[in-house]
Amino acid sequence: NAGVTQTPKFQVLKTGQSMTLQCAQDMNHNSMYWYRQDPGMGLRLIYYSASEGTTDKGEVPNGYNVSRLNKREFSLRLESAAPSQTSVYFCASSKSGGGGRLSYEQYFGPGTRLTVT
Amino acid sequence: GENVEQHPSTLSVQEGDSAVIKCTYSDSASNYFPWYKQELGKRPQLIIDIRSNVGEKKDQRIAVTLNKTAKHFSLHITETQPEDSAVYFCAASSDKLSFGAGTTVTVRA
């Protein structure tokens, strides 16, 4: 089991360029998430997909789009990168993302370090 | 939405001493409280979690306590070792997981 994988590991973009971050999981999880991590701010949820075919905004969705391609894959797209999007991006997955008894451990990918100049 | 506050932001302890990290949450509907450990340059990994129907949970040297009335929960690490040095994040979930800002723990040898 590879768990959660992400590509690329590192990326440098110029302001205005676009790119897609890829994420895949092989644990047959229903829910997938994209977070960004900035110094002193913890992990902030960008978008999530509670199940295949659904996506919802998180805390900081502006400037991003997502696609839940199938149960395994969840991609994050930056259409026009800005310096404020310089961050480390983590993808995660869990059995289910609902509250209460449906809340489960989230497994994180290794992260993508993105720099926008 | 949920707001999670975490204190302290940094914590330095002597090897063998205990470390305590405290978090508060705002949404009384939150009922799942995990703690993640992140070593430098690595991904966050779950170390312990607790649900709202339990007041305390222990796993070897780590324990978590939850006070639903006061809406706060804490992580306790006993007999700290150098490998406990990392950033620790608390989180709370009603429908989505919200993370605290993190505590950088340094264990001095």
PDB file of C-alpha atoms in Angstrom:
ATOM      1  CA  ASN A   1       0.000   0.000   0.000  1.00  0.00           C
ATOM      2  CA  ALA A   2       1.409   3.366  -1.041  1.00  0.00           C
ATOM      3  CA  GLY A   3      -1.219   5.209   1.039  1.00  0.00           C
ATOM      4  CA  VAL A   4      -1.671   8.789  -0.184  1.00  0.00           C
ATOM      5  CA  THR A   5       0.648   9.985  -2.941  1.00  0.00           C
ATOM      6  CA  GLN A   6       1.087  13.497  -4.332  1.00  0.00           C
ATOM      7  CA  THR A   7       2.838  14.943  -7.347  1.00  0.00           C
ATOM      8  CA  PRO A   8       4.896  17.001  -7.794  1.00  0.00           C
ATOM      9  CA  LYS A   9       6.992  17.274  -4.608  1.00  0.00           C
ATOM     10  CA  PHE A  10       8.260  20.754  -5.466  1.00  0.00           C
ATOM     11  CA  GLN A  11       7.125  23.396  -7.937  1.00  0.00           C
ATOM     12  CA  VAL A  12       8.083  26.974  -8.747  1.00  0.00           C
ATOM     13  CA  LEU A  13       5.598  29.075 -10.714  1.00  0.00           C
ATOM     14  CA  LYS A  14       5.574  32.609 -12.004  1.00  0.00           C
ATOM     15  CA  THR A  15       2.617  34.839 -11.106  1.00  0.00           C
ATOM     16  CA  GLY A  16      -0.259  34.124 -13.474  1.00  0.00           C
ATOM     17  CA  GLN A  17       0.812  30.603 -14.431  1.00  0.00           C
ATOM     18  CA  SER A  18      -1.490  27.660 -13.875  1.00  0.00           C
ATOM     19  CA  MET A  19      -0.856  24.179 -12.586  1.00  0.00           C
ATOM     20  CA  THR A  20      -2.585  21.095 -11.218  1.00  0.00           C
ATOM     21  CA  LEU A  21      -1.537  19.200  -8.109  1.00  0.00           C
ATOM     22  CA  GLN A  22      -2.323  15.514  -8.273  1.00  0.00           C
ATOM     23  CA  CYS A  23      -3.348  13.268  -5.388  1.00  0.00           C
ATOM     24  CA  ALA A  24      -4.206   9.578  -5.286  1.00  0.00           C
ATOM     25  CA  GLN A  25      -5.022   7.107  -2.504  1.00  0.00           C
ATOM     26  CA  ASP A  26      -5.149   3.315  -2.571  1.00  0.00           C
ATOM     27  CA  MET A  27      -6.992   2.746   0.727  1.00  0.00           C
ATOM     28  CA  ASN A  28     -10.496   2.718  -0.779  1.00  0.00           C
ATOM     29  CA  HIS A  29     -11.363   5.824   1.228  1.00  0.00           C
ATOM     30  CA  ASN A  30     -14.530   7.741   0.480  1.00  0.00           C
ATOM     31  CA  SER A  31     -13.400  11.221   1.521  1.00  0.00           C
ATOM     32  CA  MET A  32     -10.495  13.309   0.282  1.00  0.00           C
ATOM     33  CA  TYR A  33      -9.195  16.738   1.248  1.00  0.00           C
ATOM     34  CA  TRP A  34      -6.800  19.485   0.197  1.00  0.00           C
ATOM     35  CA  TYR A  35      -5.077  21.604   2.847  1.00  0.00           C
ATOM     36  CA  ARG A  36      -2.504  24.350   2.756  1.00  0.00           C
ATOM     37  CA  GLN A  37       0.041  24.805   5.527  1.00  0.00           C
ATOM     38  CA  ASP A  38       1.608  28.167   6.247  1.00  0.00           C
ATOM     39  CA  PRO A  39       3.952  28.997   9.145  1.00  0.00           C
ATOM     40  CA  GLY A  40       2.053  29.684  12.369  1.00  0.00           C
ATOM     41  CA  MET A  41      -1.352  28.948  10.817  1.00  0.00           C
ATOM     42  CA  GLY A  42      -1.772  25.211  11.077  1.00  0.00           C
ATOM     43  CA  LEU A  43      -3.541  23.335   8.316  1.00  0.00           C
ATOM     44  CA  ARG A  44      -6.352  25.138   6.534  1.00  0.00           C
ATOM     45  CA  LEU A  45      -8.903  23.283   4.466  1.00  0.00           C
ATOM     46  CA  ILE A  46      -9.149  24.439   0.845  1.00  0.00           C
ATOM     47  CA  TYR A  47     -11.655  21.975  -0.619  1.00  0.00           C
ATOM     48  CA  TYR A  48     -12.905  18.539   0.246  1.00  0.00           C
ATOM     49  CA  SER A  49     -14.816  15.693  -1.361  1.00  0.00           C
ATOM     50  CA  ALA A  50     -16.981  13.753   1.078  1.00  0.00           C
ATOM     51  CA  SER A  51     -17.610  11.053  -1.516  1.00  0.00           C
ATOM     52  CA  GLU A  52     -17.013  10.360  -5.193  1.00  0.00           C
ATOM     53  CA  GLY A  53     -18.957  12.850  -7.280  1.00  0.00           C
ATOM     54  CA  THR A  54     -19.176  15.590  -4.642  1.00  0.00           C
ATOM     55  CA  THR A  55     -16.915  18.527  -3.783  1.00  0.00           C
ATOM     56  CA  ASP A  56     -17.337  21.352  -1.287  1.00  0.00           C
ATOM     57  CA  LYS A  57     -15.498  24.503  -0.305  1.00  0.00           C
ATOM     58  CA  GLY A  58     -13.441  24.613   2.840  1.00  0.00           C
ATOM     59  CA  GLU A  59     -12.069  27.558   4.763  1.00  0.00           C
ATOM     60  CA  VAL A  60      -9.850  29.094   2.027  1.00  0.00           C
ATOM     61  CA  PRO A  61     -11.187  28.123  -1.450  1.00  0.00           C
ATOM     62  CA  ASN A  62     -10.546  31.359  -3.357  1.00  0.00           C
ATOM     63  CA  GLY A  63      -8.138  30.941  -6.272  1.00  0.00           C
ATOM     64  CA  TYR A  64      -8.476  27.153  -6.390  1.00  0.00           C
ATOM     65  CA  ASN A  65     -10.594  24.538  -8.131  1.00  0.00           C
ATOM     66  CA  VAL A  66     -10.807  20.802  -7.558  1.00  0.00           C
ATOM     67  CA  SER A  67     -11.839  17.685  -9.430  1.00  0.00           C
ATOM     68  CA  ARG A  68     -12.724  14.332  -7.893  1.00  0.00           C
ATOM     69  CA  LEU A  69     -11.735  12.306 -10.926  1.00  0.00           C
ATOM     70  CA  ASN A  70     -12.766   8.951  -9.429  1.00  0.00           C
ATOM     71  CA  LYS A  71     -12.727   7.362  -5.973  1.00  0.00           C
ATOM     72  CA  ARG A  72      -8.910   7.255  -5.930  1.00  0.00           C
ATOM     73  CA  GLU A  73      -7.949  10.653  -7.341  1.00  0.00           C
ATOM     74  CA  PHE A  74      -8.551  14.237  -6.251  1.00  0.00           C
ATOM     75  CA  SER A  75      -6.759  17.087  -8.023  1.00  0.00           C
ATOM     76  CA  LEU A  76      -6.259  20.727  -7.068  1.00  0.00           C
ATOM     77  CA  ARG A  77      -5.898  23.390  -9.760  1.00  0.00           C
ATOM     78  CA  LEU A  78      -4.486  26.888  -9.521  1.00  0.00           C
ATOM     79  CA  GLU A  79      -5.772  28.781 -12.562  1.00  0.00           C
ATOM     80  CA  SER A  80      -3.694  31.930 -12.127  1.00  0.00           C
ATOM     81  CA  ALA A  81      -1.081  31.566  -9.414  1.00  0.00           C
ATOM     82  CA  ALA A  82      -0.400  34.438  -7.006  1.00  0.00           C
ATOM     83  CA  PRO A  83       2.472  34.917  -4.506  1.00  0.00           C
ATOM     84  CA  SER A  84      -0.095  34.520  -1.676  1.00  0.00           C
ATOM     85  CA  GLN A  85      -0.489  30.895  -2.793  1.00  0.00           C
ATOM     86  CA  THR A  86       3.104  30.086  -1.875  1.00  0.00           C
ATOM     87  CA  SER A  87       2.634  27.310   0.641  1.00  0.00           C
ATOM     88  CA  VAL A  88       2.957  23.610   1.358  1.00  0.00           C
ATOM     89  CA  TYR A  89      -0.066  21.700   0.067  1.00  0.00           C
ATOM     90  CA  PHE A  90      -1.220  18.454   1.642  1.00  0.00           C
ATOM     91  CA  CYS A  91      -3.755  16.027   0.314  1.00  0.00           C
ATOM     92  CA  ALA A  92      -5.483  13.697   2.790  1.00  0.00           C
ATOM     93  CA  SER A  93      -8.062  10.936   2.748  1.00  0.00           C
ATOM     94  CA  SER A  94     -10.324   9.218   5.281  1.00  0.00           C
ATOM     95  CA  LYS A  95     -12.981   6.522   5.380  1.00  0.00           C
ATOM     96  CA  SER A  96     -15.663   9.158   5.787  1.00  0.00           C
ATOM     97  CA  GLY A  97     -15.693  12.859   6.430  1.00  0.00           C
ATOM     98  CA  GLY A  98     -19.001  13.286   8.157  1.00  0.00           C
ATOM     99  CA  GLY A  99     -19.246  14.458  11.712  1.00  0.00           C
ATOM    100  CA  GLY A 100     -19.855  12.456  14.827  1.00  0.00           C
ATOM    101  CA  ARG A 101     -19.395   8.733  14.660  1.00  0.00           C
ATOM    102  CA  LEU A 102     -18.480   9.043  10.997  1.00  0.00           C
ATOM    103  CA  SER A 103     -15.315  11.047  11.729  1.00  0.00           C
ATOM    104  CA  TYR A 104     -12.241   9.003  11.035  1.00  0.00           C
ATOM    105  CA  GLU A 105      -8.480   9.418  10.977  1.00  0.00           C
ATOM    106  CA  GLN A 106      -7.181  11.408   8.045  1.00  0.00           C
ATOM    107  CA  TYR A 107      -4.118  10.050   6.256  1.00  0.00           C
ATOM    108  CA  PHE A 108      -1.882  12.671   4.694  1.00  0.00           C
ATOM    109  CA  GLY A 109       0.248  12.629   1.585  1.00  0.00           C
ATOM    110  CA  PRO A 110       3.901  13.781   1.627  1.00  0.00           C
ATOM    111  CA  GLY A 111       3.051  17.333   0.535  1.00  0.00           C
ATOM    112  CA  THR A 112       3.879  19.644  -2.364  1.00  0.00           C
ATOM    113  CA  ARG A 113       6.032  22.686  -1.699  1.00  0.00           C
ATOM    114  CA  LEU A 114       4.861  25.442  -4.064  1.00  0.00           C
ATOM    115  CA  THR A 115       6.602  28.760  -4.565  1.00  0.00           C
ATOM    116  CA  VAL A 116       5.015  31.516  -6.654  1.00  0.00           C
ATOM    117  CA  THR A 117       7.350  34.341  -7.678  1.00  0.00           C
TER     118      THR A 117
ATOM    119  CA  GLY B   1     -17.602  27.329  11.552  1.00  0.00           C
ATOM    120  CA  GLU B   2     -15.363  25.749  14.150  1.00  0.00           C
ATOM    121  CA  ASN B   3     -12.515  27.799  15.667  1.00  0.00           C
ATOM    122  CA  VAL B   4      -9.719  25.930  17.441  1.00  0.00           C
ATOM    123  CA  GLU B   5      -7.148  27.745  19.571  1.00  0.00           C
ATOM    124  CA  GLN B   6      -3.969  26.014  20.708  1.00  0.00           C
ATOM    125  CA  HIS B   7      -1.471  26.969  23.421  1.00  0.00           C
ATOM    126  CA  PRO B   8       1.412  27.322  23.817  1.00  0.00           C
ATOM    127  CA  SER B   9       2.866  27.932  20.371  1.00  0.00           C
ATOM    128  CA  THR B  10       6.289  26.715  21.521  1.00  0.00           C
ATOM    129  CA  LEU B  11       7.268  24.434  24.387  1.00  0.00           C
ATOM    130  CA  SER B  12      10.739  23.450  25.536  1.00  0.00           C
ATOM    131  CA  VAL B  13      11.082  20.642  28.085  1.00  0.00           C
ATOM    132  CA  GLN B  14      13.916  18.704  29.661  1.00  0.00           C
ATOM    133  CA  GLU B  15      14.147  15.082  28.610  1.00  0.00           C
ATOM    134  CA  GLY B  16      12.135  12.977  31.050  1.00  0.00           C
ATOM    135  CA  ASP B  17       9.776  15.803  32.005  1.00  0.00           C
ATOM    136  CA  SER B  18       6.125  16.071  30.966  1.00  0.00           C
ATOM    137  CA  ALA B  19       4.673  18.260  28.230  1.00  0.00           C
ATOM    138  CA  VAL B  20       1.116  19.578  28.148  1.00  0.00           C
ATOM    139  CA  ILE B  21      -0.615  21.242  25.193  1.00  0.00           C
ATOM    140  CA  LYS B  22      -4.068  22.778  25.541  1.00  0.00           C
ATOM    141  CA  CYS B  23      -6.755  23.503  22.967  1.00  0.00           C
ATOM    142  CA  THR B  24     -10.157  25.140  23.056  1.00  0.00           C
ATOM    143  CA  TYR B  25     -12.933  24.864  20.486  1.00  0.00           C
ATOM    144  CA  SER B  26     -15.992  26.958  19.758  1.00  0.00           C
ATOM    145  CA  ASP B  27     -18.596  24.633  18.213  1.00  0.00           C
ATOM    146  CA  SER B  28     -20.460  22.628  20.862  1.00  0.00           C
ATOM    147  CA  ALA B  29     -21.487  20.181  18.105  1.00  0.00           C
ATOM    148  CA  SER B  30     -17.860  19.042  17.650  1.00  0.00           C
ATOM    149  CA  ASN B  31     -17.471  15.459  18.788  1.00  0.00           C
ATOM    150  CA  TYR B  32     -14.191  14.160  17.372  1.00  0.00           C
ATOM    151  CA  PHE B  33     -10.820  15.468  18.613  1.00  0.00           C
ATOM    152  CA  PRO B  34      -7.633  14.088  17.027  1.00  0.00           C
ATOM    153  CA  TRP B  35      -4.030  15.046  17.692  1.00  0.00           C
ATOM    154  CA  TYR B  36      -1.422  14.981  14.930  1.00  0.00           C
ATOM    155  CA  LYS B  37       2.364  14.998  15.137  1.00  0.00           C
ATOM    156  CA  GLN B  38       4.452  16.472  12.331  1.00  0.00           C
ATOM    157  CA  GLU B  39       8.198  16.004  12.240  1.00  0.00           C
ATOM    158  CA  LEU B  40      10.304  18.472  10.290  1.00  0.00           C
ATOM    159  CA  GLY B  41       9.709  18.111   6.557  1.00  0.00           C
ATOM    160  CA  LYS B  42       7.275  15.239   7.016  1.00  0.00           C
ATOM    161  CA  ARG B  43       3.524  14.763   6.775  1.00  0.00           C
ATOM    162  CA  PRO B  44       1.188  15.048   9.810  1.00  0.00           C
ATOM    163  CA  GLN B  45       0.395  11.703  11.415  1.00  0.00           C
ATOM    164  CA  LEU B  46      -2.312  10.848  13.929  1.00  0.00           C
ATOM    165  CA  ILE B  47      -0.989   9.997  17.391  1.00  0.00           C
ATOM    166  CA  ILE B  48      -4.208   9.800  19.400  1.00  0.00           C
ATOM    167  CA  ASP B  49      -7.857  10.786  19.118  1.00  0.00           C
ATOM    168  CA  ILE B  50     -10.848  11.027  21.421  1.00  0.00           C
ATOM    169  CA  ARG B  51     -14.583  11.182  20.875  1.00  0.00           C
ATOM    170  CA  SER B  52     -17.012  13.278  22.853  1.00  0.00           C
ATOM    171  CA  ASN B  53     -18.490  10.351  24.769  1.00  0.00           C
ATOM    172  CA  VAL B  54     -15.095   9.714  26.428  1.00  0.00           C
ATOM    173  CA  GLY B  55     -13.374  11.983  28.958  1.00  0.00           C
ATOM    174  CA  GLU B  56      -9.867  10.558  28.804  1.00  0.00           C
ATOM    175  CA  LYS B  57      -7.818   8.227  26.656  1.00  0.00           C
ATOM    176  CA  LYS B  58      -4.272   6.953  27.131  1.00  0.00           C
ATOM    177  CA  ASP B  59      -1.764   5.246  24.856  1.00  0.00           C
ATOM    178  CA  GLN B  60       1.573   4.482  26.501  1.00  0.00           C
ATOM    179  CA  ARG B  61       3.228   7.855  27.220  1.00  0.00           C
ATOM    180  CA  ILE B  62       0.543  10.026  25.667  1.00  0.00           C
ATOM    181  CA  ALA B  63      -2.900  10.849  26.991  1.00  0.00           C
ATOM    182  CA  VAL B  64      -5.695  13.160  25.983  1.00  0.00           C
ATOM    183  CA  THR B  65      -8.395  14.644  28.193  1.00  0.00           C
ATOM    184  CA  LEU B  66     -11.625  16.292  27.090  1.00  0.00           C
ATOM    185  CA  ASN B  67     -13.867  18.690  29.012  1.00  0.00           C
ATOM    186  CA  LYS B  68     -17.003  19.152  26.920  1.00  0.00           C
ATOM    187  CA  THR B  69     -18.577  21.632  29.306  1.00  0.00           C
ATOM    188  CA  ALA B  70     -15.616  23.984  29.089  1.00  0.00           C
ATOM    189  CA  LYS B  71     -14.947  23.060  25.442  1.00  0.00           C
ATOM    190  CA  HIS B  72     -11.303  22.313  25.916  1.00  0.00           C
ATOM    191  CA  PHE B  73      -9.040  19.312  25.479  1.00  0.00           C
ATOM    192  CA  SER B  74      -5.412  18.645  26.263  1.00  0.00           C
ATOM    193  CA  LEU B  75      -2.516  16.424  25.209  1.00  0.00           C
ATOM    194  CA  HIS B  76      -0.167  15.106  27.869  1.00  0.00           C
ATOM    195  CA  ILE B  77       3.189  13.527  27.031  1.00  0.00           C
ATOM    196  CA  THR B  78       5.023  11.931  29.958  1.00  0.00           C
ATOM    197  CA  GLU B  79       8.695  10.956  30.209  1.00  0.00           C
ATOM    198  CA  THR B  80       9.548  12.983  27.106  1.00  0.00           C
ATOM    199  CA  GLN B  81      12.269  11.719  24.793  1.00  0.00           C
ATOM    200  CA  PRO B  82      14.251  13.477  22.020  1.00  0.00           C
ATOM    201  CA  GLU B  83      12.091  11.766  19.381  1.00  0.00           C
ATOM    202  CA  ASP B  84       9.052  13.602  20.800  1.00  0.00           C
ATOM    203  CA  SER B  85      10.470  16.837  19.339  1.00  0.00           C
ATOM    204  CA  ALA B  86       8.007  17.870  16.612  1.00  0.00           C
ATOM    205  CA  VAL B  87       5.050  20.138  15.878  1.00  0.00           C
ATOM    206  CA  TYR B  88       1.794  18.932  17.410  1.00  0.00           C
ATOM    207  CA  PHE B  89      -1.633  19.934  16.084  1.00  0.00           C
ATOM    208  CA  CYS B  90      -4.965  19.556  17.802  1.00  0.00           C
ATOM    209  CA  ALA B  91      -8.162  19.464  15.771  1.00  0.00           C
ATOM    210  CA  ALA B  92     -11.911  19.385  16.304  1.00  0.00           C
ATOM    211  CA  SER B  93     -14.635  18.110  14.014  1.00  0.00           C
ATOM    212  CA  SER B  94     -18.355  18.440  13.770  1.00  0.00           C
ATOM    213  CA  ASP B  95     -18.728  18.116   9.998  1.00  0.00           C
ATOM    214  CA  LYS B  96     -15.210  19.122   8.935  1.00  0.00           C
ATOM    215  CA  LEU B  97     -11.895  18.992  10.719  1.00  0.00           C
ATOM    216  CA  SER B  98     -10.513  22.344  11.947  1.00  0.00           C
ATOM    217  CA  PHE B  99      -6.896  22.498  13.136  1.00  0.00           C
ATOM    218  CA  GLY B 100      -5.169  24.559  15.763  1.00  0.00           C
ATOM    219  CA  ALA B 101      -2.099  26.587  14.768  1.00  0.00           C
ATOM    220  CA  GLY B 102       0.329  24.034  16.218  1.00  0.00           C
ATOM    221  CA  THR B 103       2.795  23.720  19.104  1.00  0.00           C
ATOM    222  CA  THR B 104       6.507  23.272  18.441  1.00  0.00           C
ATOM    223  CA  VAL B 105       7.845  20.945  21.135  1.00  0.00           C
ATOM    224  CA  THR B 106      11.581  20.754  21.745  1.00  0.00           C
ATOM    225  CA  VAL B 107      12.932  18.115  24.115  1.00  0.00           C
ATOM    226  CA  ARG B 108      16.329  19.101  25.530  1.00  0.00           C
ATOM    227  CA  ALA B 109      18.746  16.263  26.202  1.00  0.00           C
TER     228      ALA B 109
END
